[in-house]
Short mmCIF file of C-alpha atoms in Angstrom, two decimals:
data_model
loop_
_atom_site.label_atom_id
_atom_site.label_comp_id
_atom_site.label_asym_id
_atom_site.label_seq_id
_atom_site.Cartn_x
_atom_site.Cartn_y
_atom_site.Cartn_z
CA MET O 11 0.20 -0.08 0.08
CA LYS O 12 1.36 3.21 -1.37
CA LYS O 13 2.06 5.59 1.89
CA ARG O 14 0.27 8.80 1.81
CA LEU O 15 2.40 11.89 2.81
CA PRO O 16 1.31 14.10 5.23
CA ALA O 17 -0.49 17.37 4.44
CA LEU O 18 1.68 20.41 4.69
CA PRO O 19 0.38 22.73 7.51
CA LEU O 20 -0.51 26.31 5.76
CA SER O 21 -0.65 29.54 7.75
CA LYS O 22 -3.29 31.97 7.87
CA GLY O 23 -1.80 34.30 5.31
CA SER O 24 -0.90 31.72 2.77
CA LEU O 25 -4.21 30.44 2.87
CA ILE O 26 -5.94 33.75 1.87
CA LEU O 27 -3.42 33.96 -0.76
CA LEU O 28 -4.33 30.82 -1.80
CA ILE O 29 -7.74 31.76 -2.16
CA LEU O 30 -7.45 35.37 -3.67
CA ILE O 31 -5.19 33.53 -6.66
CA PHE O 32 -7.97 31.14 -7.17
CA ALA O 33 -10.91 33.75 -6.93
CA SER O 34 -8.70 36.02 -9.47
CA LEU O 35 -8.89 32.90 -11.90
CA ILE O 36 -12.61 32.28 -11.58
CA PRO O 37 -14.00 35.22 -13.69
CA LEU O 38 -11.40 34.83 -16.43
CA LYS O 39 -12.47 31.02 -16.97
CA SER O 40 -16.57 31.71 -16.30
CA GLN O 41 -16.86 34.39 -18.81
CA THR O 42 -19.08 32.67 -21.13
CA LEU O 43 -19.93 33.52 -24.88
CA ALA O 44 -22.58 35.52 -24.10
CA GLU O 45 -20.88 37.66 -21.31
CA ARG O 46 -17.99 38.36 -23.76
CA LYS O 47 -20.55 39.31 -26.33
CA GLU O 48 -22.23 42.11 -23.88
CA LEU O 49 -18.62 43.12 -22.71
CA PHE O 50 -17.77 43.97 -26.21
CA SER O 51 -21.10 45.57 -26.97
CA ASN O 52 -20.69 48.00 -23.92
CA GLY O 53 -17.10 48.42 -24.71
CA MET O 54 -18.32 49.66 -28.61
CA PHE O 55 -21.39 51.76 -26.88
CA PHE O 56 -18.87 53.63 -24.96
CA PHE O 57 -16.23 53.80 -27.66
CA GLU O 58 -18.48 55.38 -29.95
CA ALA O 59 -19.59 57.83 -27.52
CA GLU O 60 -15.62 58.75 -27.36
CA ASP O 61 -15.97 57.89 -23.52
CA TYR O 62 -12.57 56.33 -23.71
CA LYS O 63 -11.97 55.88 -19.69
CA GLU O 64 -15.41 53.83 -19.68
CA ALA O 65 -14.52 51.96 -23.10
CA VAL O 66 -11.26 51.00 -21.98
CA TYR O 67 -12.76 49.10 -18.88
CA TYR O 68 -14.82 46.70 -20.70
CA PHE O 69 -12.11 46.09 -23.18
CA LEU O 70 -9.51 45.12 -20.64
CA LYS O 71 -11.48 42.70 -19.33
CA LEU O 72 -11.94 40.88 -22.54
CA HIS O 73 -8.01 41.38 -22.91
CA ASP O 74 -7.90 39.12 -19.82
CA TYR O 75 -9.60 36.37 -21.68
CA ASN O 76 -7.75 36.53 -24.97
CA PRO O 77 -4.71 38.72 -25.10
CA LYS O 78 -3.58 38.05 -28.44
CA ASN O 79 -6.87 39.10 -29.83
CA GLY O 80 -5.86 42.05 -32.56
CA ASN O 81 -9.22 43.57 -32.50
CA ILE O 82 -9.55 44.18 -28.82
CA ASN O 83 -5.72 45.07 -28.57
CA TYR O 84 -6.64 47.73 -31.32
CA HIS O 85 -9.54 49.22 -29.21
CA ILE O 86 -7.61 49.27 -26.09
CA GLY O 87 -4.79 51.26 -27.80
CA MET O 88 -7.22 53.55 -29.26
CA CYS O 89 -8.81 54.19 -26.09
CA TYR O 90 -5.24 55.18 -24.32
CA LEU O 91 -4.32 56.79 -27.54
CA ASN O 92 -7.55 59.65 -26.95
CA MET O 93 -6.95 59.38 -23.38
CA PRO O 94 -4.69 62.80 -22.45
CA GLY O 95 -1.19 61.91 -20.70
CA GLU O 96 -2.38 58.47 -21.18
CA GLU O 97 -1.19 57.76 -24.63
CA TYR O 98 1.73 55.56 -24.09
CA LYS O 99 0.03 53.16 -22.49
CA ALA O 100 -1.07 52.59 -26.38
CA ILE O 101 1.91 51.38 -27.30
CA PRO O 102 2.21 47.68 -26.05
CA TYR O 103 -1.07 46.89 -27.07
CA PHE O 104 -0.94 48.47 -30.76
CA GLU O 105 2.14 46.63 -31.01
CA GLN O 106 0.15 43.31 -30.25
CA ALA O 107 -2.19 44.33 -32.93
CA ILE O 108 -0.09 44.53 -35.72
CA GLU O 109 0.70 41.20 -35.27
CA LYS O 110 -2.85 40.49 -37.07
CA ALA O 111 -3.10 43.72 -38.67
CA SER O 112 -5.31 43.13 -41.96
CA ILE O 113 -6.96 44.99 -44.54
CA GLN O 114 -9.67 42.84 -44.42
CA TYR O 115 -10.95 43.84 -40.86
CA LYS O 116 -14.29 43.78 -40.33
CA LYS O 117 -15.11 47.11 -38.51
CA SER O 118 -16.70 46.58 -34.78
CA THR O 119 -17.76 43.13 -34.86
CA PHE O 120 -17.07 40.92 -31.68
CA GLU O 121 -16.13 37.97 -33.99
CA GLU O 122 -13.17 40.00 -35.56
CA SER O 123 -9.86 39.09 -34.22
CA LYS O 124 -8.11 40.75 -36.33
CA ALA O 125 -6.66 44.42 -36.04
CA PRO O 126 -6.98 47.24 -38.84
CA PHE O 127 -4.27 47.76 -41.14
CA HIS O 128 -3.97 51.28 -40.53
CA THR O 129 -3.18 50.23 -36.66
CA TYR O 130 0.38 50.89 -38.06
CA PHE O 131 -0.41 54.15 -38.18
CA TYR O 132 -1.73 54.86 -34.92
CA LEU O 133 1.18 52.81 -33.18
CA ALA O 134 3.36 55.47 -35.04
CA GLN O 135 1.16 58.37 -33.49
CA ALA O 136 1.96 56.88 -30.25
CA TYR O 137 5.45 56.40 -30.42
CA ARG O 138 5.65 60.03 -31.67
CA ILE O 139 3.77 61.28 -28.54
CA ASN O 140 5.96 59.51 -26.17
CA ASN O 141 8.85 60.99 -28.37
CA GLN O 142 10.20 57.88 -30.27
CA LEU O 143 10.50 59.54 -33.45
CA ASP O 144 12.70 56.86 -35.04
CA LYS O 145 10.33 54.02 -33.96
CA ALA O 146 7.27 55.99 -35.40
CA LEU O 147 8.99 57.13 -38.84
CA GLU O 148 9.64 53.27 -39.03
CA MET O 149 6.01 52.23 -38.53
CA LEU O 150 5.22 55.01 -41.08
CA ASP O 151 7.58 53.43 -43.49
CA LYS O 152 5.81 49.99 -42.97
CA PHE O 153 2.56 51.52 -43.36
CA THR O 154 3.17 53.51 -46.67
CA SER O 155 5.54 51.14 -48.54
CA SER O 156 2.78 48.19 -48.08
CA ARG O 157 0.96 46.85 -51.33
CA TYR O 158 -2.17 47.87 -49.21
CA PHE O 159 -1.52 51.48 -48.51
CA GLU O 160 -2.00 53.23 -52.10
CA GLY O 161 -5.57 54.11 -52.83
CA ASN O 162 -6.99 52.75 -49.15
CA TYR O 163 -5.64 55.58 -47.12
CA ASN O 164 -5.27 59.56 -46.94
CA VAL O 165 -1.81 60.49 -48.44
CA GLY O 166 -2.28 63.72 -47.09
CA VAL O 167 -2.69 62.74 -43.45
CA VAL O 168 -0.08 59.92 -43.42
CA ASN O 169 2.55 62.69 -44.85
CA THR O 170 1.48 65.20 -42.47
CA GLU O 171 2.43 62.98 -39.47
CA ILE O 172 5.58 62.07 -41.46
CA GLU O 173 6.80 65.75 -41.59
CA ALA O 174 5.57 66.14 -38.07
CA CYS O 175 7.84 63.61 -36.94
CA LYS O 176 10.90 65.13 -38.96
CA ARG O 177 9.92 68.33 -37.78
CA ALA O 178 10.08 67.69 -34.46
CA LYS O 179 13.59 66.10 -34.70
CA VAL O 180 14.68 69.36 -36.10
CA ILE O 181 13.05 71.97 -33.52
CA GLN O 182 14.19 69.50 -30.71
CA ASP O 183 18.00 70.37 -32.02
CA LYS O 184 17.56 73.91 -31.14
CA PRO O 185 15.99 73.74 -27.85
CA ILE O 186 14.78 77.39 -25.76
CA GLU O 187 16.28 77.37 -22.30
CA ILE O 188 13.13 77.54 -19.30
CA ASP O 189 12.46 77.40 -15.91
CA LEU O 190 9.71 75.32 -14.89
CA HIS O 191 8.29 76.03 -11.72
CA ASN O 192 5.34 73.40 -9.99
CA LEU O 193 2.78 75.34 -8.11
CA GLY O 194 2.52 72.96 -5.48
CA GLU O 195 0.45 73.04 -2.71
CA PRO O 196 -2.43 74.25 -2.09
CA ILE O 197 -2.89 74.75 -5.84
CA ASN O 198 -1.87 71.48 -7.04
CA THR O 199 -3.32 68.27 -5.58
CA PRO O 200 -3.24 64.64 -6.02
CA SER O 201 -5.59 65.18 -8.41
CA ASN O 202 -5.70 66.36 -12.02
CA ASN O 203 -5.13 70.60 -11.71
CA TYR O 204 -5.29 72.23 -15.73
CA ASP O 205 -6.17 75.56 -17.41
CA PRO O 206 -5.21 78.22 -14.99
CA VAL O 207 -6.18 81.81 -15.91
CA LEU O 208 -5.07 84.70 -13.86
CA THR O 209 -5.34 88.56 -13.60
CA PRO O 210 -2.66 90.46 -15.12
CA ASP O 211 -0.85 90.89 -11.84
CA GLU O 212 -0.92 87.33 -10.83
CA SER O 213 -3.04 87.99 -7.52
CA VAL O 214 -5.78 85.96 -8.71
CA ILE O 215 -5.55 82.28 -10.23
CA ILE O 216 -9.00 80.23 -11.33
CA TYR O 217 -8.39 76.81 -12.63
CA MET O 218 -10.10 73.37 -13.21
CA THR O 219 -9.45 70.09 -10.73
CA SER O 220 -10.98 66.84 -11.14
CA LEU O 221 -12.83 65.39 -8.58
CA LYS O 222 -14.34 62.08 -7.52
CA PHE O 223 -17.59 62.95 -9.40
CA TYR O 224 -17.25 66.30 -11.38
CA ASN O 225 -14.82 68.65 -12.66
CA ALA O 226 -14.75 71.84 -10.21
CA ILE O 227 -13.73 75.35 -10.49
CA PHE O 228 -11.19 76.70 -8.06
CA MET O 229 -9.82 80.29 -7.10
CA SER O 230 -7.22 81.42 -4.94
CA ARG O 231 -5.74 84.56 -4.20
CA LYS O 232 -2.21 85.51 -3.76
CA VAL O 233 -1.45 87.08 -0.45
CA ASP O 234 1.85 88.08 1.06
CA GLY O 235 3.26 86.01 -1.69
CA GLN O 236 1.60 82.94 -0.87
CA TRP O 237 -1.47 81.09 -2.55
CA THR O 238 -4.67 81.11 0.09
CA GLU O 239 -6.77 77.81 0.39
CA PRO O 240 -8.44 77.40 -3.12
CA GLU O 241 -12.28 78.19 -2.77
CA ASN O 242 -14.70 75.83 -4.98
CA ILE O 243 -16.80 78.43 -7.02
CA THR O 244 -18.21 75.97 -8.96
CA PRO O 245 -21.83 76.33 -7.45
CA GLN O 246 -21.41 80.26 -7.27
CA VAL O 247 -21.14 80.10 -11.11
CA GLY O 248 -23.83 77.59 -11.70
CA SER O 249 -21.54 74.79 -13.31
CA ASP O 250 -22.83 71.50 -13.57
CA GLY O 251 -18.96 70.12 -13.80
CA GLU O 252 -19.27 70.90 -17.63
CA SER O 253 -17.93 74.25 -17.73
CA TYR O 254 -14.15 75.59 -17.30
CA PRO O 255 -12.89 79.30 -16.84
CA THR O 256 -11.04 80.60 -19.94
CA CYS O 257 -10.50 84.66 -18.92
CA ILE O 258 -10.38 86.97 -16.47
CA SER O 259 -10.51 90.79 -16.82
CA ALA O 260 -8.09 92.85 -16.00
CA ASP O 261 -9.99 94.37 -13.47
CA GLY O 262 -10.75 91.09 -11.84
CA THR O 263 -14.56 91.65 -12.03
CA GLU O 264 -15.54 89.24 -14.85
CA LEU O 265 -14.64 85.70 -15.30
CA TYR O 266 -15.67 84.11 -19.08
CA LEU O 267 -16.36 80.62 -18.86
CA VAL O 268 -17.18 77.85 -21.43
CA LYS O 269 -19.95 75.75 -20.67
CA LYS O 270 -20.57 72.60 -22.58
CA ILE O 271 -24.28 71.69 -23.78
CA LYS O 272 -24.42 68.54 -25.15
CA SER O 273 -22.24 68.28 -28.21
CA SER O 274 -21.39 71.89 -28.41
CA SER O 275 -19.99 74.67 -26.26
CA HIS O 276 -20.91 78.05 -25.74
CA ILE O 277 -18.91 81.33 -23.98
CA TYR O 278 -20.54 82.81 -20.93
CA VAL O 279 -19.70 85.65 -18.20
CA SER O 280 -19.95 85.55 -14.71
CA ARG O 281 -19.62 88.86 -12.57
CA TRP O 282 -17.99 89.61 -9.26
CA GLU O 283 -20.69 90.90 -7.10
CA ASN O 284 -21.14 91.31 -3.36
CA GLY O 285 -17.94 89.01 -2.77
CA LYS O 286 -18.68 86.15 -5.15
CA TRP O 287 -19.46 85.54 -8.46
CA SER O 288 -22.82 85.60 -10.30
CA ILE O 289 -24.29 82.65 -12.07
CA MET O 290 -23.01 82.80 -15.70
CA GLN O 291 -25.07 84.44 -18.51
CA PRO O 292 -24.65 83.30 -22.14
CA LEU O 293 -22.79 85.79 -24.63
CA ASN O 294 -25.01 87.24 -27.41
CA SER O 295 -25.55 85.45 -30.54
CA ASN O 296 -22.60 87.41 -32.35
CA ILE O 297 -20.69 85.13 -30.07
CA ASN O 298 -22.54 82.25 -29.56
CA SER O 299 -23.13 80.42 -32.85
CA SER O 300 -25.03 77.02 -33.85
CA LYS O 301 -21.89 75.52 -33.72
CA SER O 302 -19.23 75.70 -30.94
CA GLU O 303 -16.82 78.03 -29.07
CA ILE O 304 -14.36 76.65 -26.83
CA TYR O 305 -11.91 79.38 -25.64
CA ALA O 306 -12.12 83.06 -25.40
CA CYS O 307 -9.81 86.05 -24.01
CA LEU O 308 -10.11 89.64 -23.32
CA SER O 309 -7.85 92.45 -24.68
CA PRO O 310 -6.22 94.07 -22.09
CA ASP O 311 -8.43 97.53 -22.69
CA GLY O 312 -11.61 95.14 -22.53
CA LYS O 313 -12.78 96.29 -25.81
CA TYR O 314 -12.39 92.90 -27.87
CA LEU O 315 -12.92 89.55 -27.38
CA TYR O 316 -10.85 86.83 -29.21
CA PHE O 317 -12.25 83.09 -29.28
CA SER O 318 -12.06 80.00 -31.07
CA SER O 319 -15.17 78.56 -33.06
CA ASN O 320 -15.94 76.18 -35.88
CA ARG O 321 -18.80 78.22 -36.90
CA ARG O 322 -19.13 78.77 -40.98
CA GLY O 323 -17.30 81.20 -42.83
CA GLY O 324 -13.79 79.86 -41.30
CA LEU O 325 -10.68 78.72 -43.07
CA GLY O 326 -10.63 74.88 -41.19
CA GLY O 327 -12.23 73.57 -38.30
CA PHE O 328 -12.05 75.53 -35.23
CA ASP O 329 -10.49 79.02 -36.39
CA ILE O 330 -9.54 82.14 -33.91
CA TRP O 331 -12.20 85.28 -34.00
CA ARG O 332 -12.32 88.82 -32.90
CA SER O 333 -15.25 90.93 -32.00
CA GLU O 334 -15.14 94.33 -31.00
CA LYS O 335 -17.40 95.55 -28.01
CA ILE O 336 -19.89 98.61 -29.44
CA ASN O 337 -22.49 100.17 -27.46
CA GLY O 338 -21.52 97.79 -24.20
CA ASP O 339 -22.27 94.56 -26.39
CA TRP O 340 -20.13 92.25 -28.38
CA GLY O 341 -20.38 93.16 -32.31
CA LYS O 342 -20.07 90.84 -35.30
CA PRO O 343 -16.76 88.59 -35.06
CA GLU O 344 -13.87 88.82 -38.00
CA ASN O 345 -11.80 86.03 -38.74
CA LEU O 346 -8.02 86.73 -37.83
CA GLY O 347 -6.99 85.21 -41.38
CA PRO O 348 -4.30 83.16 -42.59
CA ASN O 349 -1.30 83.95 -40.72
CA ILE O 350 -3.32 82.71 -37.74
CA ASN O 351 -5.70 79.95 -38.81
CA THR O 352 -5.28 77.13 -41.00
CA LYS O 353 -7.55 74.31 -42.49
CA SER O 354 -6.21 72.42 -39.08
CA ASP O 355 -7.60 73.81 -35.53
CA GLU O 356 -6.26 76.81 -34.04
CA ILE O 357 -7.94 77.08 -30.37
CA ALA O 358 -7.04 78.43 -27.12
CA PRO O 359 -6.13 82.22 -27.73
CA PHE O 360 -4.28 84.43 -25.21
CA LEU O 361 -2.92 87.96 -25.53
CA SER O 362 0.10 89.30 -23.75
CA SER O 363 0.00 92.13 -21.42
CA THR O 364 0.32 94.77 -24.38
CA GLY O 365 -2.42 93.12 -26.39
CA ARG O 366 -0.26 93.05 -29.51
CA VAL O 367 1.21 89.34 -29.19
CA LEU O 368 -1.48 86.50 -29.56
CA PHE O 369 -0.41 82.97 -28.37
CA PHE O 370 -2.84 80.02 -29.48
CA ALA O 371 -2.59 76.40 -30.25
CA SER O 372 -2.41 75.26 -33.41
CA GLN O 373 -2.63 71.75 -35.25
CA GLY O 374 -1.31 73.65 -38.16
CA HIS O 375 1.61 75.79 -39.27
CA GLN O 376 5.19 74.34 -38.23
CA ASN O 377 4.50 71.73 -35.46
CA MET O 378 5.98 68.81 -34.11
CA GLY O 379 2.69 66.74 -34.20
CA GLY O 380 -0.76 67.51 -32.71
CA PHE O 381 -1.53 70.53 -31.19
CA ASP O 382 1.60 73.33 -30.60
CA ILE O 383 1.98 76.59 -29.13
CA PHE O 384 2.52 79.55 -31.29
CA TYR O 385 2.37 83.29 -31.16
CA SER O 386 1.86 85.81 -33.51
CA LYS O 387 2.53 89.79 -32.94
CA LEU O 388 0.22 92.47 -34.49
CA ASP O 389 1.81 95.08 -36.37
CA ASN O 390 -0.49 97.93 -37.08
CA THR O 391 -3.50 95.92 -38.18
CA LYS O 392 -1.78 92.71 -39.18
CA TRP O 393 -0.76 89.62 -37.44
CA SER O 394 2.67 88.41 -38.10
CA PRO O 395 3.17 84.81 -39.49
CA ALA O 396 2.67 82.13 -36.44
CA VAL O 397 6.24 81.10 -34.80
CA ASN O 398 6.53 77.82 -32.78
CA ILE O 399 7.27 78.77 -29.41
CA GLY O 400 9.72 76.22 -28.96
CA PHE O 401 10.79 72.79 -27.49
CA PRO O 402 10.46 71.96 -24.33
CA ILE O 403 7.12 74.18 -23.86
CA ASN O 404 6.17 72.18 -27.05
CA THR O 405 6.32 68.46 -27.19
CA THR O 406 5.61 65.69 -29.29
CA GLY O 407 2.35 65.43 -27.61
CA ASP O 408 -0.61 67.86 -27.44
CA ASN O 409 0.28 71.07 -26.08
CA LYS O 410 -3.14 73.04 -26.16
CA PHE O 411 -2.74 75.70 -23.16
CA TYR O 412 -0.15 78.38 -22.63
CA PHE O 413 -1.76 81.59 -20.58
CA PRO O 414 0.84 84.37 -20.85
CA VAL O 415 1.65 86.99 -18.26
CA GLY O 416 3.25 90.09 -18.98
CA ASN O 417 5.09 90.23 -22.44
CA GLY O 418 4.55 86.21 -22.45
CA THR O 419 8.24 85.15 -21.87
CA SER O 420 6.42 83.92 -18.80
CA GLY O 421 3.50 81.80 -18.54
CA TYR O 422 1.32 78.99 -17.08
CA ILE O 423 0.72 75.62 -18.51
CA THR O 424 -0.29 72.14 -17.57
CA ARG O 425 2.07 69.39 -17.15
CA LYS O 426 2.12 65.55 -15.97
CA LYS O 427 3.51 65.46 -12.44
CA ASP O 428 6.53 63.08 -11.99
CA ASP O 429 5.92 59.61 -12.35
CA SER O 430 2.27 60.13 -12.41
CA ASP O 431 -0.24 60.40 -15.07
CA MET O 432 -1.97 63.31 -13.03
CA MET O 433 -1.46 66.85 -14.28
CA ASP O 434 -0.24 69.92 -12.36
CA ILE O 435 0.01 73.58 -13.18
CA PHE O 436 3.44 75.08 -13.57
CA ARG O 437 4.63 78.66 -14.36
CA VAL O 438 7.38 78.79 -17.14
CA THR O 439 10.03 81.41 -17.94
CA ILE O 440 12.01 81.45 -21.29
CA LEU O 441 15.33 81.87 -20.13
CA SER O 442 17.28 82.05 -23.59
CA GLY O 443 16.67 81.73 -27.28
CA ASP O 444 15.35 83.42 -30.49
CA GLN O 445 11.95 83.33 -29.10
CA LEU O 446 12.74 85.59 -25.92
CA LYS O 447 14.43 88.21 -28.21
CA ASP O 448 11.39 88.32 -30.28
CA LEU O 449 8.85 88.50 -27.54
CA GLN O 450 10.94 90.98 -25.86
CA ASN O 451 10.68 93.24 -28.59
CA GLN O 452 6.95 94.33 -28.97
#
């Protein structure tokens, strides 16, 4: 008779560990076909609604079941590519997906296990955003040299990406010197803090913070060189978490905001009355159109409003427009023209203290890929050709926000904090470079 070995005693900790390991395997093995189809359906619902954070939750559950599925890897990659600050997470999923890239891909079907052939293009974008420019160009070369490329894809879009990668290498070879100062507590918190607007003397800051259930608007004042504890002014202005500040008037009595309404956005104003901000009210129909308005700023004298809109009559998608205040209200706006606007998007206009230098973000002009910050100087009534503010203020990712102070050689930007996907607010100062000399001469 075979002798049975005695059972080894397990410690309480070891037993708990085994139970957790076993429990973690159960959902993976017990996913039925119907459950996987439901996960896919839910993922696609949020994906098509552009709610990528919610969509990736479902796709990651499917990835646990089949980590080599090209379709699931592609969708996870696309979700991360569209989540600001998390684009780098797309790379390993796209790298897995291209192993099954096919021109015969059937879009958005649960049964599809291949990835679309243009995954090569999106992997190149992810590499470029992560500043892996040689890898990006390698992927773009593989994409364009394939026999499937010609006649199936937009050559202009792909060439724009190639030129952006090449241009990024050139711009990075001639960096500007900057000083980057994290505002620290109490402005920056463990959550996302972003898109600050300030009074010209930098004594008041209003900005966004991501809270658990909504995006809040906070305000702080500088007293004796220190920022006071920020106040949540979201209820004061009447925001439901879908509004953000875009400008404060020079005297600090008017706060301009953008309010999202379903699929569009419009510009509102709140006024400082009796020690608090009033419920925001929409600007007139000369400013708010049937399309969207997404950023705005006042000239230092309050006579002009510069804003970004995708209304009809522009040169591309979102253009920058200017409206003059006439008899106390905003008049019909004019387009700032081709030295500012391109066939791509131009957003986030902000003026220097002189009102003669316009800073804005553009996907056109000579950029490093995505949005870059540019500036243009007003010469009499004409705006000069846009100038890239330079690396490292601009990076190979999207750079949509630069709030200038003084002559614009200093400003406020939003950047990822160290070793985190969260965003902090920084004050940046240009210390050297051609752009410094140019901005000082205004």
